[in-house]
Short mmCIF file of C-alpha atoms and ligand atoms in Angstrom, two decimals:
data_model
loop_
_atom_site.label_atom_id
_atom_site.label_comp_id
_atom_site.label_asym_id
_atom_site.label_seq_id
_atom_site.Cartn_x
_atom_site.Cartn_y
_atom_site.Cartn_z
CA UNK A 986 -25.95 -160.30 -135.26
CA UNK A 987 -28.87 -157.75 -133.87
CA UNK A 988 -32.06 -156.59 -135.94
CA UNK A 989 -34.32 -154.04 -135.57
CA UNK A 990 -37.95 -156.01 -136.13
CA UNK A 991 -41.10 -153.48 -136.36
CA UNK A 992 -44.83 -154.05 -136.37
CA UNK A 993 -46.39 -151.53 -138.29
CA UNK A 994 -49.10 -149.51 -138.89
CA UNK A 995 -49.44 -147.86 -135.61
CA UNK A 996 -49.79 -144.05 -135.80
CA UNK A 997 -47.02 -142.34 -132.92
CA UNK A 998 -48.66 -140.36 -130.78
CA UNK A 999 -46.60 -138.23 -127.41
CA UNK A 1000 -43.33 -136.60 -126.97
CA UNK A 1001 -40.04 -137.71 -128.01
CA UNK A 1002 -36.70 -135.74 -126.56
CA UNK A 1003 -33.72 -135.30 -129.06
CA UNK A 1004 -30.47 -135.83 -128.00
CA UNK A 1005 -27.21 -133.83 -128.96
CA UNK A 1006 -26.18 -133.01 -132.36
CA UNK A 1007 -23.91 -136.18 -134.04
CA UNK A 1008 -22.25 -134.04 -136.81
CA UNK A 1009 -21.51 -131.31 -133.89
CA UNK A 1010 -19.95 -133.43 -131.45
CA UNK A 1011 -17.55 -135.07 -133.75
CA UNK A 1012 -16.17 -131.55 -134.55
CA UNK A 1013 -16.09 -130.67 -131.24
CA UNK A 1014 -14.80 -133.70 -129.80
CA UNK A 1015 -11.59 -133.30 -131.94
CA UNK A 1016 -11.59 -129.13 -131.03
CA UNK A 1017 -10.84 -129.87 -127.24
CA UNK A 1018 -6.93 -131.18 -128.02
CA UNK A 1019 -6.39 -127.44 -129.37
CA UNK A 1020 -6.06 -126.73 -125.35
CA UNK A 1021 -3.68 -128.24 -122.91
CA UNK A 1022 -6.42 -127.58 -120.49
CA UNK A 1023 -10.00 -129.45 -119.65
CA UNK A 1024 -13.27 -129.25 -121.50
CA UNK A 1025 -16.80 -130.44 -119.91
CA UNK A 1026 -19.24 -131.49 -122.92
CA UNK A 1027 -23.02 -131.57 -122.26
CA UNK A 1028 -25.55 -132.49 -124.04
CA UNK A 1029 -23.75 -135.16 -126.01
CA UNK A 1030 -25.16 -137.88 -127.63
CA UNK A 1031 -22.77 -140.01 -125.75
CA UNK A 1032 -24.21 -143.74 -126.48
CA UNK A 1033 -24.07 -143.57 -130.49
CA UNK A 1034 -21.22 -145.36 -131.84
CA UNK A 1035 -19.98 -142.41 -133.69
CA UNK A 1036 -18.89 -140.18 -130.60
CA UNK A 1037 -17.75 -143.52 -128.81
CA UNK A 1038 -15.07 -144.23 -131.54
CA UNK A 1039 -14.40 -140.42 -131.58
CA UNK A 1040 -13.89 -140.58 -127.26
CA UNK A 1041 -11.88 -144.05 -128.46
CA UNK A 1042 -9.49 -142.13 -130.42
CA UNK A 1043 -8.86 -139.15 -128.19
CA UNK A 1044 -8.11 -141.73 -125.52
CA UNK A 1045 -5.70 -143.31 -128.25
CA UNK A 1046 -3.50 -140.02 -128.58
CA UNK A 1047 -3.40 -139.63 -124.77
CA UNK A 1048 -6.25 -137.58 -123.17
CA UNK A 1049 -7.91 -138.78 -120.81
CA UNK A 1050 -11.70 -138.94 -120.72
CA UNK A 1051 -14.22 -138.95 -117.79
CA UNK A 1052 -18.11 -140.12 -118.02
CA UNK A 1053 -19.41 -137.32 -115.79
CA UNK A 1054 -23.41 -138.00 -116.37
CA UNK A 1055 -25.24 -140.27 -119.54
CA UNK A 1056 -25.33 -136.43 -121.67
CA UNK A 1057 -22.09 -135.25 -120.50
CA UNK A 1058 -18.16 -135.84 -120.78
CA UNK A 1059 -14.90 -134.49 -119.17
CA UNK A 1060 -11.77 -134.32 -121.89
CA UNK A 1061 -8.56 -133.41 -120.22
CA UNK A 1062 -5.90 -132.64 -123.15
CA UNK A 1063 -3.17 -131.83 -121.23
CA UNK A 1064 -1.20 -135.37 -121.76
CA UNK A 1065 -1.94 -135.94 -125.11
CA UNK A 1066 1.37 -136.48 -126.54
CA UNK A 1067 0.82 -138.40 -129.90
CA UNK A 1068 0.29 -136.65 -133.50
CA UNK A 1069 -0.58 -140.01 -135.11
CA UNK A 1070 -3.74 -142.15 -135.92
CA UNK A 1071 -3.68 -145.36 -137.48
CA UNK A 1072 -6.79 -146.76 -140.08
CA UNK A 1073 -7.50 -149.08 -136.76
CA UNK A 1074 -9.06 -145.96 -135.04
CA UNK A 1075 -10.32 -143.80 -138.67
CA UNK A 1076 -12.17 -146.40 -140.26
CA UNK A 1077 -15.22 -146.69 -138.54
CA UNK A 1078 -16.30 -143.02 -139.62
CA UNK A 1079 -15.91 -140.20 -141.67
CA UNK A 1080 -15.26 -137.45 -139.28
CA UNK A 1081 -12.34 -138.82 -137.53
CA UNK A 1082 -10.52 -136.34 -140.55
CA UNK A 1083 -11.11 -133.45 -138.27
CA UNK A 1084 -8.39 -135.09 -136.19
CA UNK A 1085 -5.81 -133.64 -138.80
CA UNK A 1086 -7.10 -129.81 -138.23
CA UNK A 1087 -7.03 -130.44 -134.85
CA UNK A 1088 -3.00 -132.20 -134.75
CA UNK A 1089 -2.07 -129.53 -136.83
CA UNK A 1090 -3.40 -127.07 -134.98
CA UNK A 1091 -2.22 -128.46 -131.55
CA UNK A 1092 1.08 -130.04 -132.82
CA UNK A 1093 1.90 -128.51 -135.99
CA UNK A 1094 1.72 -131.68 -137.06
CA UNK A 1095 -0.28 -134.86 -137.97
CA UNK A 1096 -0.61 -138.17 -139.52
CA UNK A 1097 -3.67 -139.89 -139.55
CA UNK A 1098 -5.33 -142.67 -141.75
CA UNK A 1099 -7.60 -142.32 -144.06
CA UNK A 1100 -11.54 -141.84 -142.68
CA UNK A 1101 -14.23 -144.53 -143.27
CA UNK A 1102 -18.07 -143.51 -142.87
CA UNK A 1103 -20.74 -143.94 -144.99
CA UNK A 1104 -20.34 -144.84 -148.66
CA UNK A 1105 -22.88 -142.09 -150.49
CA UNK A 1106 -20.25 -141.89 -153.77
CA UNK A 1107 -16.66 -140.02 -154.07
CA UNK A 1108 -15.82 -138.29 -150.98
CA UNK A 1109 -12.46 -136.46 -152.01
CA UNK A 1110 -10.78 -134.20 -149.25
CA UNK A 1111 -8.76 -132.12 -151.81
CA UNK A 1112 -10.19 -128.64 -150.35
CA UNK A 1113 -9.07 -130.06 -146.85
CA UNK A 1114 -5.69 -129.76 -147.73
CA UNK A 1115 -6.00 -126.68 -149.96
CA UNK A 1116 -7.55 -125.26 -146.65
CA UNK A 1117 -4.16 -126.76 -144.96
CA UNK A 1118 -2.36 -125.89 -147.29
CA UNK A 1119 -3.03 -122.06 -147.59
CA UNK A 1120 -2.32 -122.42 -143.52
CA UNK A 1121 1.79 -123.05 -144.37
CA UNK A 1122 1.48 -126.87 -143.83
CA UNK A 1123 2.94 -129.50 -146.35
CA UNK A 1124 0.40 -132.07 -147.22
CA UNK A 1125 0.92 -135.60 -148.96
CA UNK A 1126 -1.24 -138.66 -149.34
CA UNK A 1127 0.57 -141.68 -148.45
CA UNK A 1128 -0.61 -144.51 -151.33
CA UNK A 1129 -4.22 -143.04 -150.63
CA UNK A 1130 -4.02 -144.30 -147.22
CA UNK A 1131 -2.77 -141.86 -144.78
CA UNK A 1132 -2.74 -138.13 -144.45
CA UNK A 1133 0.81 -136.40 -143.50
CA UNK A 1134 0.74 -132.67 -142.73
CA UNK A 1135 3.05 -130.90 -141.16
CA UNK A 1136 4.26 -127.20 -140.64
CA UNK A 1137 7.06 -125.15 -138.77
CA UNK A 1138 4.32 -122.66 -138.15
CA UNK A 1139 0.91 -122.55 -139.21
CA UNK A 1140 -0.40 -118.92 -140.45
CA UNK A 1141 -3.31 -117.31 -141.50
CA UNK A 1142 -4.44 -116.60 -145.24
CA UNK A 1143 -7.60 -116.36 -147.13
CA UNK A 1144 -9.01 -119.56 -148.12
CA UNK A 1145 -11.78 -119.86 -151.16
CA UNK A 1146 -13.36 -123.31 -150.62
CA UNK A 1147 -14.59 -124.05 -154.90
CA UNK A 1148 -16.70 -126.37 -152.79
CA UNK A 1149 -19.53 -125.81 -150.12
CA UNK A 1150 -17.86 -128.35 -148.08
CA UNK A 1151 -18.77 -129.00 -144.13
CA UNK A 1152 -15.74 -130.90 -143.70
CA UNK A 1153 -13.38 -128.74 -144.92
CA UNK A 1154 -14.88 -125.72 -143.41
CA UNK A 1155 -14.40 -127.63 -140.10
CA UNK A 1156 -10.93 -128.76 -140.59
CA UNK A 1157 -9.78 -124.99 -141.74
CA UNK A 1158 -11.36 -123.32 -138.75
CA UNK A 1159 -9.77 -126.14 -136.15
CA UNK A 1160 -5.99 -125.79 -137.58
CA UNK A 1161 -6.62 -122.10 -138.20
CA UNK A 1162 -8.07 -121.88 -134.36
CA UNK A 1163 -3.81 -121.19 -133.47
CA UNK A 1164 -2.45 -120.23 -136.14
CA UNK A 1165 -0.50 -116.63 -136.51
CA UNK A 1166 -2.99 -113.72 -137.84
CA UNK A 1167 -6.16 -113.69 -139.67
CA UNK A 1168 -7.66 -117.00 -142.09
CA UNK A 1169 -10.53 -116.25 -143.92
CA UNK A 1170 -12.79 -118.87 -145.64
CA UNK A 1171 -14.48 -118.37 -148.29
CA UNK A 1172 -17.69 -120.04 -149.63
CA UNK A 1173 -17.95 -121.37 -146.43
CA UNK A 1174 -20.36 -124.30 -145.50
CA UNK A 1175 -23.49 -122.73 -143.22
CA UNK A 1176 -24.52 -125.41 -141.35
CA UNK A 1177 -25.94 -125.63 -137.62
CA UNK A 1178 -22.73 -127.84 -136.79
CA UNK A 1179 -20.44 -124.90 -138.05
CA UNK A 1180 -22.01 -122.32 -135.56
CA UNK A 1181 -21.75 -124.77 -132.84
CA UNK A 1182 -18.32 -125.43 -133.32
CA UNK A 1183 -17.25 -121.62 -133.86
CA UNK A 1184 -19.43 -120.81 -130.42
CA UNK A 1185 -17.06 -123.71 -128.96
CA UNK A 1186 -13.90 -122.75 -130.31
CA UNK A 1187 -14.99 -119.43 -128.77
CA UNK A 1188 -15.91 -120.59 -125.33
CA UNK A 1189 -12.09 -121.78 -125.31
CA UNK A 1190 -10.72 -117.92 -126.17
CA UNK A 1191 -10.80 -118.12 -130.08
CA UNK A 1192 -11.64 -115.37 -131.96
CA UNK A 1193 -13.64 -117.35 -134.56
CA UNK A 1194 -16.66 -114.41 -136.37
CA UNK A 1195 -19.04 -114.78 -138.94
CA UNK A 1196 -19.93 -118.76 -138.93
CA UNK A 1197 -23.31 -119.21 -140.41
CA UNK A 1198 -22.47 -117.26 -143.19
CA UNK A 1199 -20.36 -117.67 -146.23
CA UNK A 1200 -17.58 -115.97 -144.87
CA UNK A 1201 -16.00 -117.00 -141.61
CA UNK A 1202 -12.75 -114.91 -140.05
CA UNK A 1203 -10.67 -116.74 -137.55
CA UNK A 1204 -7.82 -114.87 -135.81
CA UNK A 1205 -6.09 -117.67 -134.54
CA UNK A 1206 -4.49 -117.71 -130.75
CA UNK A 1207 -2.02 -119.64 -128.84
CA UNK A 1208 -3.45 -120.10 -126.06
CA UNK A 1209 -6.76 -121.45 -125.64
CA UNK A 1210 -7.90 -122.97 -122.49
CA UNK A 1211 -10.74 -125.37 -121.18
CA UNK A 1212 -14.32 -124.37 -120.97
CA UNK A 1213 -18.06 -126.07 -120.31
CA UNK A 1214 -20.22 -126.33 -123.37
CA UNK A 1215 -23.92 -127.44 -124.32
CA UNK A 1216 -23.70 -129.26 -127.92
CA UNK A 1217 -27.03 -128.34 -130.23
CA UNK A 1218 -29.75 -130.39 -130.65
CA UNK A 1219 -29.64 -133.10 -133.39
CA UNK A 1220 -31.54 -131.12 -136.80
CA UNK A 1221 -31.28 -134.52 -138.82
CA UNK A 1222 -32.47 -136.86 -135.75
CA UNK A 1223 -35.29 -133.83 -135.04
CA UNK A 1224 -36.19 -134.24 -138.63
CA UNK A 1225 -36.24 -138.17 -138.15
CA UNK A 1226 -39.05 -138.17 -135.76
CA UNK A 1227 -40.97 -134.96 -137.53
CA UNK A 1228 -41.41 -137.17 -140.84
CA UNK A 1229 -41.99 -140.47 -138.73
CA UNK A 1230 -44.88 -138.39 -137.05
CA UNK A 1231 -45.99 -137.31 -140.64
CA UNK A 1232 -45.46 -140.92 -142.15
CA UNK A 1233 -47.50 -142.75 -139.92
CA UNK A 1234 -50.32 -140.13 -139.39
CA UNK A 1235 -49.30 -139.60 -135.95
CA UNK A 1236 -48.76 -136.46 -133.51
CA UNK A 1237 -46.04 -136.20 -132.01
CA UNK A 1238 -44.51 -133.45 -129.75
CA UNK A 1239 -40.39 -133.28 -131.04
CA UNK A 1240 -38.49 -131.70 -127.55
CA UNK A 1241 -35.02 -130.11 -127.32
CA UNK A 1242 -35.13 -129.00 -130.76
CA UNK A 1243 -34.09 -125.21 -132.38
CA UNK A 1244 -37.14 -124.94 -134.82
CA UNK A 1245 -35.17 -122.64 -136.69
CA UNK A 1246 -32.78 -125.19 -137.53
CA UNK A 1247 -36.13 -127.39 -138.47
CA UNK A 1248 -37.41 -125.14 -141.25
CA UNK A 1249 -36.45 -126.52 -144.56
CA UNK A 1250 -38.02 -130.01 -143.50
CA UNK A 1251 -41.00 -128.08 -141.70
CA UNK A 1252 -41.96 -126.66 -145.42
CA UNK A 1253 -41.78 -129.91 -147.01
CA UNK A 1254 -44.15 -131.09 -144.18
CA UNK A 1255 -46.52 -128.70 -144.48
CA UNK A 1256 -46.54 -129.24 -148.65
CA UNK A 1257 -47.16 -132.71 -148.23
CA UNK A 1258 -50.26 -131.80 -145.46
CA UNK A 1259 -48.70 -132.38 -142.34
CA UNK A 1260 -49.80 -129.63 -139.10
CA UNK A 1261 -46.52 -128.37 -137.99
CA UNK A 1262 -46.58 -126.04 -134.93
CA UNK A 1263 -43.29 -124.13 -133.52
CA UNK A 1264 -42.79 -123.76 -129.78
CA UNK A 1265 -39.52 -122.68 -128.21
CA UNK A 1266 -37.72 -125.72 -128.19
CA UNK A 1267 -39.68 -127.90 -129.81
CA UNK A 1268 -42.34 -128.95 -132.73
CA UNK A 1269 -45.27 -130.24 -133.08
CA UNK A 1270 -45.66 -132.46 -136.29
CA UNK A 1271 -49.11 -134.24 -136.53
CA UNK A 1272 -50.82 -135.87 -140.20
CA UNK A 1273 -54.63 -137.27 -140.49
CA UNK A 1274 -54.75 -137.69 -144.27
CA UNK A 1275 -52.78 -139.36 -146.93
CA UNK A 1276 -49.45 -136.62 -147.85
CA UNK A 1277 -49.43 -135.08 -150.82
CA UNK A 1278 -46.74 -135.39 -152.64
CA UNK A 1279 -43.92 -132.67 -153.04
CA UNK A 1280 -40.64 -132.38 -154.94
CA UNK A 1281 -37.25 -131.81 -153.05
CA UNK A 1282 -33.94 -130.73 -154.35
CA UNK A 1283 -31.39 -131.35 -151.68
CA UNK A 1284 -28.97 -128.27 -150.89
CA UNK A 1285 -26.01 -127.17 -148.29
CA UNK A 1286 -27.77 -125.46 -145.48
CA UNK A 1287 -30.12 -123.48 -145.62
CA UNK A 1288 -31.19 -125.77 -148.34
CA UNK A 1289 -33.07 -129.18 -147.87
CA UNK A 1290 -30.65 -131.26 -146.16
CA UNK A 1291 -29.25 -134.43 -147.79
CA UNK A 1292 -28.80 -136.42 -144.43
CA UNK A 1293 -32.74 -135.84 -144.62
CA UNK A 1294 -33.45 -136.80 -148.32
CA UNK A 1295 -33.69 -140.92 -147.67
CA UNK A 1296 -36.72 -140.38 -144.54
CA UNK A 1297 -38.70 -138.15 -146.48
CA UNK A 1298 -38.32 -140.30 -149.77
CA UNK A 1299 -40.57 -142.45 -147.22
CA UNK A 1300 -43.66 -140.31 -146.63
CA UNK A 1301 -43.50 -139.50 -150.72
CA UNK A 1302 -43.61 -143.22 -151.45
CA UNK A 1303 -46.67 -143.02 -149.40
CA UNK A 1304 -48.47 -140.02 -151.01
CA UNK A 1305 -50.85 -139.31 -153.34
CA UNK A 1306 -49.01 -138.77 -156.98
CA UNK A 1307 -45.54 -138.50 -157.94
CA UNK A 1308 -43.17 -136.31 -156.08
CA UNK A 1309 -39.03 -135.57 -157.65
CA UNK A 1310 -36.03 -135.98 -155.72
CA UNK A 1311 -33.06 -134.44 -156.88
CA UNK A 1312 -30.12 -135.28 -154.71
CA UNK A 1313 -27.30 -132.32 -155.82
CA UNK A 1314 -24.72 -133.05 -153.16
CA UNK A 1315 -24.03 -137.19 -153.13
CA UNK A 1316 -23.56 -139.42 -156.41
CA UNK A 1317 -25.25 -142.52 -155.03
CA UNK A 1318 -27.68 -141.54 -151.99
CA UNK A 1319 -30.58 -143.47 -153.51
CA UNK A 1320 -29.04 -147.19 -153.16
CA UNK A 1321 -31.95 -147.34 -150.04
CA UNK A 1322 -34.67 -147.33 -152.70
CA UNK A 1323 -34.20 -150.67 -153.59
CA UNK A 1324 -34.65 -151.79 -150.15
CA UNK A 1325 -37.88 -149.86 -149.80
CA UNK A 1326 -38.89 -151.36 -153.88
CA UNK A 1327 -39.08 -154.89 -151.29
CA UNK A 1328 -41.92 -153.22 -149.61
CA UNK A 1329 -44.09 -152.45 -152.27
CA UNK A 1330 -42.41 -148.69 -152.89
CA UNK A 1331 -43.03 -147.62 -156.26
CA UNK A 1332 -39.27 -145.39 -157.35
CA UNK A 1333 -37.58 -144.81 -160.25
CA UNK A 1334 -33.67 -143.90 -160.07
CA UNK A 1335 -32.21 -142.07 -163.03
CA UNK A 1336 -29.04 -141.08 -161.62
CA UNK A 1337 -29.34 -138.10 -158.90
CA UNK A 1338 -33.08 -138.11 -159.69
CA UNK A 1339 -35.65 -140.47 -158.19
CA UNK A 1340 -39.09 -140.45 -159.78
CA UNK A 1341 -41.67 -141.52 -156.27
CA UNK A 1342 -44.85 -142.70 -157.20
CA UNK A 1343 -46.47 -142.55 -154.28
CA UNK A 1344 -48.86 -146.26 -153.27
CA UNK A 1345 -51.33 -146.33 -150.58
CA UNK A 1346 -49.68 -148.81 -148.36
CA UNK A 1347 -46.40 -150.19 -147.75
CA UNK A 1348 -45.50 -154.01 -146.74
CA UNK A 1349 -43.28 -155.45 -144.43
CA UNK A 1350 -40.70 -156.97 -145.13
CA UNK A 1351 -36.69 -158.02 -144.77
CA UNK A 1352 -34.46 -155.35 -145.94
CA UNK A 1353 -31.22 -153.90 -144.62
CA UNK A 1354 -29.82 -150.45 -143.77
CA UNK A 1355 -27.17 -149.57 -146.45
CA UNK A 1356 -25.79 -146.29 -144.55
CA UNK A 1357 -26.72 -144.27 -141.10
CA UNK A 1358 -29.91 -142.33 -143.18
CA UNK A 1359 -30.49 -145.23 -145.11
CA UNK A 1360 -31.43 -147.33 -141.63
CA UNK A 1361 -33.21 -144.20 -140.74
CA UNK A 1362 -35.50 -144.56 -143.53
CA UNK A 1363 -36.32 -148.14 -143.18
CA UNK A 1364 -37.32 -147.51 -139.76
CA UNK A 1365 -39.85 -144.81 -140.62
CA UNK A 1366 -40.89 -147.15 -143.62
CA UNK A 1367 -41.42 -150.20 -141.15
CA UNK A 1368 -43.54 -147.92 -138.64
CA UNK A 1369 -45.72 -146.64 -141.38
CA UNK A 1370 -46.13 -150.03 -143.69
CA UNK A 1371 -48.57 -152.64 -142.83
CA UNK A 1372 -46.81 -156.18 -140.98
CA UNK A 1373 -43.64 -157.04 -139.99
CA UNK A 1374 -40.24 -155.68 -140.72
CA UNK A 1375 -36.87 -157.05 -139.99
CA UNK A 1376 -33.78 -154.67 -140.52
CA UNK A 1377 -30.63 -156.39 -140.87
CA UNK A 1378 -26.77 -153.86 -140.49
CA UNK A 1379 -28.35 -151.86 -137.99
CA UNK A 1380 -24.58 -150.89 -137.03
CA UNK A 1381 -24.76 -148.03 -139.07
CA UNK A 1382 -28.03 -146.85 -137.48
CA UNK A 1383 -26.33 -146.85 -134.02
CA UNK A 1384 -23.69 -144.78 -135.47
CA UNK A 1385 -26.28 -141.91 -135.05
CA UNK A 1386 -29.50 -142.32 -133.24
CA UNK A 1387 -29.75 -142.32 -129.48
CA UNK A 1388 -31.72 -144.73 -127.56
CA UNK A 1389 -33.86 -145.26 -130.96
CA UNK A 1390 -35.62 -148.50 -129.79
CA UNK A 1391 -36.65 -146.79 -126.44
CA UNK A 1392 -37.70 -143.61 -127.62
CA UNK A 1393 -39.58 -144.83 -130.60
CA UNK A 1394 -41.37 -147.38 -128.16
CA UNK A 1395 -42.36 -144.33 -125.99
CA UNK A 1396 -44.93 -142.64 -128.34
CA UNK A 1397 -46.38 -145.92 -129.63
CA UNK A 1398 -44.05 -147.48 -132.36
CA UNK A 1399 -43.62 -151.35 -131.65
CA UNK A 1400 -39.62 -151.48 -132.34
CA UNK A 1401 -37.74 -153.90 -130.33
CA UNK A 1402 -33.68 -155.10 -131.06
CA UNK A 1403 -33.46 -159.30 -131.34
CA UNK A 1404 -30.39 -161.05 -131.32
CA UNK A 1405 -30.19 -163.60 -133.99
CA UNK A 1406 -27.28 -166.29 -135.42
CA UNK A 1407 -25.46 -165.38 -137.83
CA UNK A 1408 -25.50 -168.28 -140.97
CA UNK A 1409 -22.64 -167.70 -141.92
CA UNK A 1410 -20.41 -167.46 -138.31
CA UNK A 1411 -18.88 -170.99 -138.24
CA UNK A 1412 -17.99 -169.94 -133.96
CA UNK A 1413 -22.30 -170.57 -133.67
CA UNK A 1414 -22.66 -173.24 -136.17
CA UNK A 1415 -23.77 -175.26 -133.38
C1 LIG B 1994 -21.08 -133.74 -143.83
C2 LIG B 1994 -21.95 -134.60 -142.94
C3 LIG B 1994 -22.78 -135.54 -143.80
C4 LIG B 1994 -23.60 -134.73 -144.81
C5 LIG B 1994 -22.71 -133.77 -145.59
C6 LIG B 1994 -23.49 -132.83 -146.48
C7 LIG B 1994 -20.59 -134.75 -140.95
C8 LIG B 1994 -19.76 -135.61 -140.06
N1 LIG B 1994 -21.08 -135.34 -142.05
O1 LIG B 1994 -20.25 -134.63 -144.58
O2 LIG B 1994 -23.64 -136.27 -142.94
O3 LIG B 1994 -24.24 -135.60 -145.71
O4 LIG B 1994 -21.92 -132.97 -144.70
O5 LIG B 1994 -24.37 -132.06 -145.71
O6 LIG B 1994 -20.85 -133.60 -140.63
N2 LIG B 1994 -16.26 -132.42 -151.50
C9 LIG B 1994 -15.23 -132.28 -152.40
N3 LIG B 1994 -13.97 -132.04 -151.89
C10 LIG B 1994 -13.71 -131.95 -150.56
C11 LIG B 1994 -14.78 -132.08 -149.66
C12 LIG B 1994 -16.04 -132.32 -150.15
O7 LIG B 1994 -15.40 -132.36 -153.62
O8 LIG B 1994 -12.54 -131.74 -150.19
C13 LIG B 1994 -17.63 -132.66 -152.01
C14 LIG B 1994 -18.22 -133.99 -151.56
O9 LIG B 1994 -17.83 -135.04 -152.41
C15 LIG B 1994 -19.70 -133.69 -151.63
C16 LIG B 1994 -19.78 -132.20 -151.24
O10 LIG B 1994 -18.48 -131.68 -151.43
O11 LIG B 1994 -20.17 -133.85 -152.93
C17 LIG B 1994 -20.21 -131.94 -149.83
O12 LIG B 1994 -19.38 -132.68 -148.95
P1 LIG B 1994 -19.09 -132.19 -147.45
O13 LIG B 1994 -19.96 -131.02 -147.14
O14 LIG B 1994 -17.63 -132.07 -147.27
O15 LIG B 1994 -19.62 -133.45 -146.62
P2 LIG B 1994 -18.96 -134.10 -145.33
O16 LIG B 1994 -18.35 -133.04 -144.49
O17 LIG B 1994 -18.18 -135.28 -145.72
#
């Protein structure tokens, strides 16, 4: 069993480079099996669990997958010869779903578990398979455990999601990436991860137009072919380190980031009191006073994201007066609040709301990382609060953050990993 254990209280000061974007290179990943041809991925966050599992699972249907530097990967996609994926290889995360736009589209065909990933309430797929659907495929749910599409030919239609939904919008555009004529989707999700993938799915020969709005037209073609592409940098692990800055009056310097896709979380920054200054490629975030509190209403992009709503319920349980979260896009996103409550937090849940009374200090203490953002939050919280704190089911924080012990131990934070025995194992009872 491993543990994150901080010592707090130390303000970060220098620069901190952000890898590739998670959410981008699990759609991507998935995107290169629409070619029988190879595709050289940079800037990808190779070392979090999440892409490794993705990289397992390609490997699993028959591609074959080269390590060319510790940013970048070769898929070849000519051999993969398998349209089905068993829970073994979906359950660690959510996105392994985009395998069935991808089948589809490659195959006409797919069956693939169920996905796991992080347990934030209900996570239906119903407008995936409307999206699939509306594409000519038949879709059932196998005793809620596996997903079986299949299609003589998949063609284009217009597609109006009732949902903002990232997944779906991803699934639609991979399946609809070679299908016959034109698919439209409707009330389509925005977000950073969507552009990348529609610049991708372009790179290989698609005809993919209007991603980042709420209409996206994708003329679907047969043949795609390989290409080299540079994955975005990471908005949510970006937005990490700009509120871990904030939280523990520090100044840091954020690198390889697209401040544009930093704005929502630069605002709530600079309402709390934080100095936020915009380069090129990177942000400045820097804090000398106790924040201010703020209110936040999480939204699909480019509203507040929710994958950022747990870090900065940190810095509010840290300011002066009480600030209102209102998550709109999860059911139960605030389970981490009881895990900060151990260190002295001061929050009150009332369903999708959480009332933050902001106290002066935080404590150290034991808690544990309920989900990816969750972790993410007691990590800022331990930096910040005074003393020592030991986070236990760090798993799900190495689903998404690169190198986090290193690069938070670059600009000052005193983070290290320990290996302890597990109680409960009876193999190390001793
Ligand atoms: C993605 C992100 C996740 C983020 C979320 C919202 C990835 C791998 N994960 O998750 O980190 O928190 O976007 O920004 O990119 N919904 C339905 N029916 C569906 C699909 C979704 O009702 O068929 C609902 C969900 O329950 C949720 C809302 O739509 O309430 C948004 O979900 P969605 O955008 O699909 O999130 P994910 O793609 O799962």
């Amino acid at each position: 069993m491993e543990k994150y254990v901080i010592n707090g209280g130390v303000p970060l000061h220098g620069e901190i480079t952000v890898s590739g974007a998670k959410n981008a290179a699990l759609a991507i990943i998935p995107a290169a099996i629409l070619c029988q041809d190879v595709c050289t991925i940079e800037n990808l966050p190779v070392s979090i669990s999440d892409v490794r599992y993705m990289i397992a699972t390609l490997r699993h249907i028959g591609a074959t997958v080269r390590y060319v530097d510790k940013s970048t990967i070769e898929i070849d996609s000519r051999k993969v010869n398998s349209y089905v994926i068993s829970h073994d290889m979906t359950k660690h995360l959510r996105a392994s779903y985009y395998f069935i736009g991808a089948l589809l589209g490659r195959f006409g065909r797919a069956r693939v578990a169920m996905p796991g990933g992080c347990y934030l309430g209900p996570r239906p797929i119903d407008q995936h398979i409307k999206g699939f659907e509306a594409l000519g495929a038949r879709v059932s749910v196998e005793e809620n455990a596996i997903v079986e599409a299949d299609s003589e030919s998949l063609f284009g239609n217009p597609i109006y999601l009732d949902i903002v939904s990232v997944g779906a919008t991803v699934n639609i555009m991979l399946a609809a990436a070679r299908a016959e004529g034109m698919t439209i989707i409707e009330n389509a999700a925005k977000e950073p991860h969507i552009v990348d993938l529609a610049n991708f799915l372009n790179s290989m020969g698609a005809d993919v137009r209007g991603a980042g709005t709420d209409v996206i037209k994708i003329r679907g073609t047969e043949n795609l072919h390989g290409c080299t592409y540079s994955i975005i940098p990471d908005q949510i692990e970006a937005g990490t380190y700009m509120v871990a800055a904030a939280a523990t009056k520090g100044n840091v310097l954020i690198k390889n980031v697209i401040p544009k896709h930093l704005e929502s979380i630069s605002t709530k920054l600079i309402e709390c009191g934080a100095d936020v200054t915009e380069y090129d490629d990177a942000i400045r975030v820097s804090m000398e006073k106790r924040p201010g509190k703020c209110n936040i209403k999480t939204m699909p992009h480019p509203g507040f994201p929710t994958d950022m709503q747990p870090q900065m319920a940190v810095l509010l349980a840290l300011a002066e007066g009480t600030s209102v979260i209102s998550e709109s896009i999860w059911s139960n996103r605030f389970r981490y609040t009881e895990q900060l409550a151990r260190m002295g937090a001061d929050i009150t849940v009332d369903g999708q709301l959480a009332m933050i009374h902001g106290v002066e200090q935080l404590k150290g203490a034991p808690v544990k990382a309920d989900d990816l953002r969750a972790g993410a939050a007691m990590i800022i919280a331990g930096l910040a609060a005074q003393g020592r704190t030991e986070i236990e089911d760090i798993m799900h924080i190495r689903r998404g953050y690169e190198n986090v012990v290193e690069k938070i131990s670059n600009i000052g934070g005193d983070i290290r990993m320990v290996y302890c025995i597990d109680p409960l194992d009876i193999n190390n009872a001793g």
